[in-house]
mmCIF file of C-alpha atoms in Angstrom:
data_model
loop_
_atom_site.group_PDB
_atom_site.id
_atom_site.type_symbol
_atom_site.label_atom_id
_atom_site.label_comp_id
_atom_site.label_asym_id
_atom_site.label_seq_id
_atom_site.Cartn_x
_atom_site.Cartn_y
_atom_site.Cartn_z
ATOM 1 C CA MET E 1 6.368 -25.534 -5.086
ATOM 2 C CA ALA E 2 8.750 -27.154 -3.077
ATOM 3 C CA GLU E 3 8.540 -26.757 0.546
ATOM 4 C CA GLU E 4 11.829 -25.123 1.662
ATOM 5 C CA LYS E 5 14.350 -26.547 4.234
ATOM 6 C CA PRO E 6 12.778 -26.713 8.082
ATOM 7 C CA ILE E 7 15.018 -23.278 10.515
ATOM 8 C CA GLN E 8 15.307 -24.863 14.514
ATOM 9 C CA ALA E 9 16.246 -22.961 17.308
ATOM 10 C CA HIS E 10 16.839 -24.079 20.645
ATOM 11 C CA VAL E 11 16.640 -22.172 23.636
ATOM 12 C CA ALA E 12 17.181 -22.304 27.342
ATOM 13 C CA GLU E 13 16.869 -21.169 30.120
ATOM 14 C CA THR E 14 20.448 -19.357 31.769
ATOM 15 C CA GLY E 15 19.642 -18.518 35.037
ATOM 16 C CA GLU E 16 20.991 -14.869 35.067
ATOM 17 C CA SER E 17 17.406 -13.631 35.703
ATOM 18 C CA ALA E 18 13.374 -15.383 36.161
ATOM 19 C CA TYR E 19 13.259 -14.684 32.218
ATOM 20 C CA ALA E 20 16.701 -15.384 30.997
ATOM 21 C CA VAL E 21 17.523 -17.389 27.688
ATOM 22 C CA ALA E 22 20.115 -18.322 25.385
ATOM 23 C CA ILE E 23 18.864 -18.624 22.012
ATOM 24 C CA GLU E 24 20.917 -20.141 18.951
ATOM 25 C CA VAL E 25 18.766 -19.734 15.786
ATOM 26 C CA SER E 26 21.470 -20.614 12.270
ATOM 27 C CA GLY E 27 24.987 -20.159 13.730
ATOM 28 C CA HIS E 28 24.036 -17.269 16.417
ATOM 29 C CA THR E 29 23.676 -17.375 19.461
ATOM 30 C CA LEU E 30 21.428 -14.047 21.618
ATOM 31 C CA LYS E 31 20.390 -13.661 24.205
ATOM 32 C CA GLY E 32 16.897 -13.158 25.761
ATOM 33 C CA ASP E 33 15.170 -11.789 28.435
ATOM 34 C CA GLU E 34 11.917 -9.992 30.585
ATOM 35 C CA PRO E 35 12.270 -5.661 30.763
ATOM 36 C CA LYS E 36 13.009 -4.875 34.699
ATOM 37 C CA GLU E 37 9.733 -3.529 35.121
ATOM 38 C CA SER E 38 8.569 -7.121 34.315
ATOM 39 C CA GLY E 39 10.442 -9.719 36.800
ATOM 40 C CA GLY E 40 12.996 -9.791 34.319
ATOM 41 C CA GLY E 41 16.847 -8.098 34.449
ATOM 42 C CA ASN E 42 16.830 -6.287 30.484
ATOM 43 C CA LEU E 43 20.055 -8.605 29.460
ATOM 44 C CA GLY E 44 18.643 -8.360 25.877
ATOM 45 C CA PRO E 45 15.243 -8.283 23.393
ATOM 46 C CA ALA E 46 11.448 -9.095 24.611
ATOM 47 C CA PRO E 47 10.067 -12.037 22.576
ATOM 48 C CA TYR E 48 8.356 -8.943 21.283
ATOM 49 C CA ASP E 49 10.830 -7.007 20.834
ATOM 50 C CA MET E 50 12.450 -9.692 18.647
ATOM 51 C CA LEU E 51 9.093 -10.825 16.321
ATOM 52 C CA LEU E 52 8.702 -6.540 15.577
ATOM 53 C CA ALA E 53 13.065 -6.430 15.218
ATOM 54 C CA ALA E 54 12.086 -9.769 13.067
ATOM 55 C CA LEU E 55 8.988 -7.636 10.399
ATOM 56 C CA GLY E 56 12.377 -5.191 10.269
ATOM 57 C CA GLU E 57 14.849 -6.636 8.785
ATOM 58 C CA CYS E 58 12.480 -8.936 6.418
ATOM 59 C CA THR E 59 11.031 -5.014 5.297
ATOM 60 C CA ALA E 60 14.858 -4.102 4.549
ATOM 61 C CA MET E 61 16.276 -7.488 3.272
ATOM 62 C CA THR E 62 12.805 -7.304 0.805
ATOM 63 C CA VAL E 63 12.838 -3.156 -0.099
ATOM 64 C CA ARG E 64 16.641 -4.405 -1.242
ATOM 65 C CA TRP E 65 16.039 -7.420 -3.109
ATOM 66 C CA TYR E 66 13.213 -6.245 -5.152
ATOM 67 C CA ALA E 67 15.728 -2.849 -5.398
ATOM 68 C CA LEU E 68 18.451 -4.953 -6.650
ATOM 69 C CA GLN E 69 16.139 -7.579 -9.322
ATOM 70 C CA LYS E 70 15.299 -3.723 -10.915
ATOM 71 C CA GLN E 71 19.256 -1.993 -11.063
ATOM 72 C CA TRP E 72 17.357 0.411 -9.110
ATOM 73 C CA PRO E 73 19.255 3.054 -7.668
ATOM 74 C CA LEU E 74 18.445 2.649 -4.052
ATOM 75 C CA ASP E 75 21.081 4.051 -1.605
ATOM 76 C CA LYS E 76 19.424 2.863 1.815
ATOM 77 C CA VAL E 77 17.083 1.006 3.300
ATOM 78 C CA GLU E 78 15.876 2.651 6.315
ATOM 79 C CA VAL E 79 12.454 0.839 8.164
ATOM 80 C CA ASP E 80 10.630 2.503 11.953
ATOM 81 C CA LEU E 81 8.066 0.166 13.191
ATOM 82 C CA THR E 82 5.627 0.413 15.981
ATOM 83 C CA HIS E 83 3.959 -2.653 18.016
ATOM 84 C CA ARG E 84 1.298 -2.284 20.633
ATOM 85 C CA LYS E 85 -2.074 -4.037 21.796
ATOM 86 C CA GLU E 86 -4.748 -2.360 21.484
ATOM 87 C CA ASN E 87 -8.753 -4.766 23.281
ATOM 88 C CA LYS E 88 -6.445 -7.501 23.029
ATOM 89 C CA LYS E 89 -5.242 -6.628 19.554
ATOM 90 C CA ASP E 90 -1.909 -6.096 17.955
ATOM 91 C CA TYR E 91 -0.925 -3.631 15.868
ATOM 92 C CA PHE E 92 1.891 -2.856 13.544
ATOM 93 C CA THR E 93 3.276 0.215 11.776
ATOM 94 C CA LYS E 94 5.714 -0.006 9.966
ATOM 95 C CA ALA E 95 7.215 3.802 8.520
ATOM 96 C CA ILE E 96 10.022 2.922 5.332
ATOM 97 C CA THR E 97 12.543 5.364 4.015
ATOM 98 C CA LEU E 98 14.105 5.443 0.947
ATOM 99 C CA HIS E 99 17.348 7.037 0.495
ATOM 100 C CA GLY E 100 18.583 7.223 -2.987
ATOM 101 C CA ASP E 101 17.733 10.925 -4.617
ATOM 102 C CA LYS E 102 17.826 9.335 -8.250
ATOM 103 C CA LEU E 103 14.518 6.968 -7.622
ATOM 104 C CA THR E 104 11.524 8.263 -8.910
ATOM 105 C CA PRO E 105 8.743 8.588 -7.552
ATOM 106 C CA GLU E 106 7.287 5.859 -9.377
ATOM 107 C CA GLN E 107 9.907 3.752 -8.226
ATOM 108 C CA ARG E 108 9.571 4.803 -4.139
ATOM 109 C CA ALA E 109 6.083 3.465 -4.526
ATOM 110 C CA LYS E 110 6.390 0.763 -5.977
ATOM 111 C CA LEU E 111 9.258 -0.311 -3.116
ATOM 112 C CA VAL E 112 7.185 0.679 -0.458
ATOM 113 C CA GLU E 113 3.976 -1.340 -1.752
ATOM 114 C CA ILE E 114 6.992 -4.110 -1.686
ATOM 115 C CA ALA E 115 7.413 -3.596 1.757
ATOM 116 C CA ALA E 116 4.596 -4.848 2.290
ATOM 117 C CA LYS E 117 5.033 -8.865 1.116
ATOM 118 C CA CYS E 118 7.606 -9.195 2.986
ATOM 119 C CA PRO E 119 7.026 -13.015 3.943
ATOM 120 C CA VAL E 120 7.906 -12.625 7.835
ATOM 121 C CA GLN E 121 4.331 -9.733 7.300
ATOM 122 C CA ARG E 122 2.453 -12.625 5.426
ATOM 123 C CA THR E 123 3.404 -15.822 8.302
ATOM 124 C CA LEU E 124 1.725 -12.746 10.646
ATOM 125 C CA GLU E 125 -0.757 -12.034 8.740
ATOM 126 C CA GLY E 126 -1.401 -15.313 7.684
ATOM 127 C CA ALA E 127 -2.574 -17.961 9.628
ATOM 128 C CA PRO E 128 0.266 -20.120 10.700
ATOM 129 C CA VAL E 129 -0.843 -23.608 12.607
ATOM 130 C CA ILE E 130 2.026 -23.589 15.707
ATOM 131 C CA GLU E 131 2.426 -27.625 17.647
ATOM 132 C CA THR E 132 3.233 -27.229 20.992
ATOM 133 C CA LEU E 133 4.762 -30.658 22.074
ATOM 134 C CA ALA E 134 5.917 -33.199 24.894
ATOM 135 C CA ALA E 135 9.920 -33.395 24.129
ATOM 136 C CA GLU E 136 10.709 -37.283 23.799
#
């Protein structure tokens, strides 16, 4: 299997609050921050907000991709997510809403099954390697 092209991001403090950052990734500019109760200015999503959103985005896109491949009559997919920490362990919950009156019960079941196989979920369930080094 060929290696995929690396994705690069640049994150830099903005000074707008104690934790505010500008995020540049794939031609997009985003803001990140911590909530006010954590000492930030709440100027953008916090890191775990972004992680949860990435999981939801990937899930919705994976379900849509599968429905397109199968030419199934999925009108819209929605994903509601929660993240919590309990005893130093992370718990994620995803609730999938499939809109499409013409979907069969079997198709619905398969799409929910596929929702659990999105690449971001697989990354979170795996053991990614993260290397931290000083920039030169």
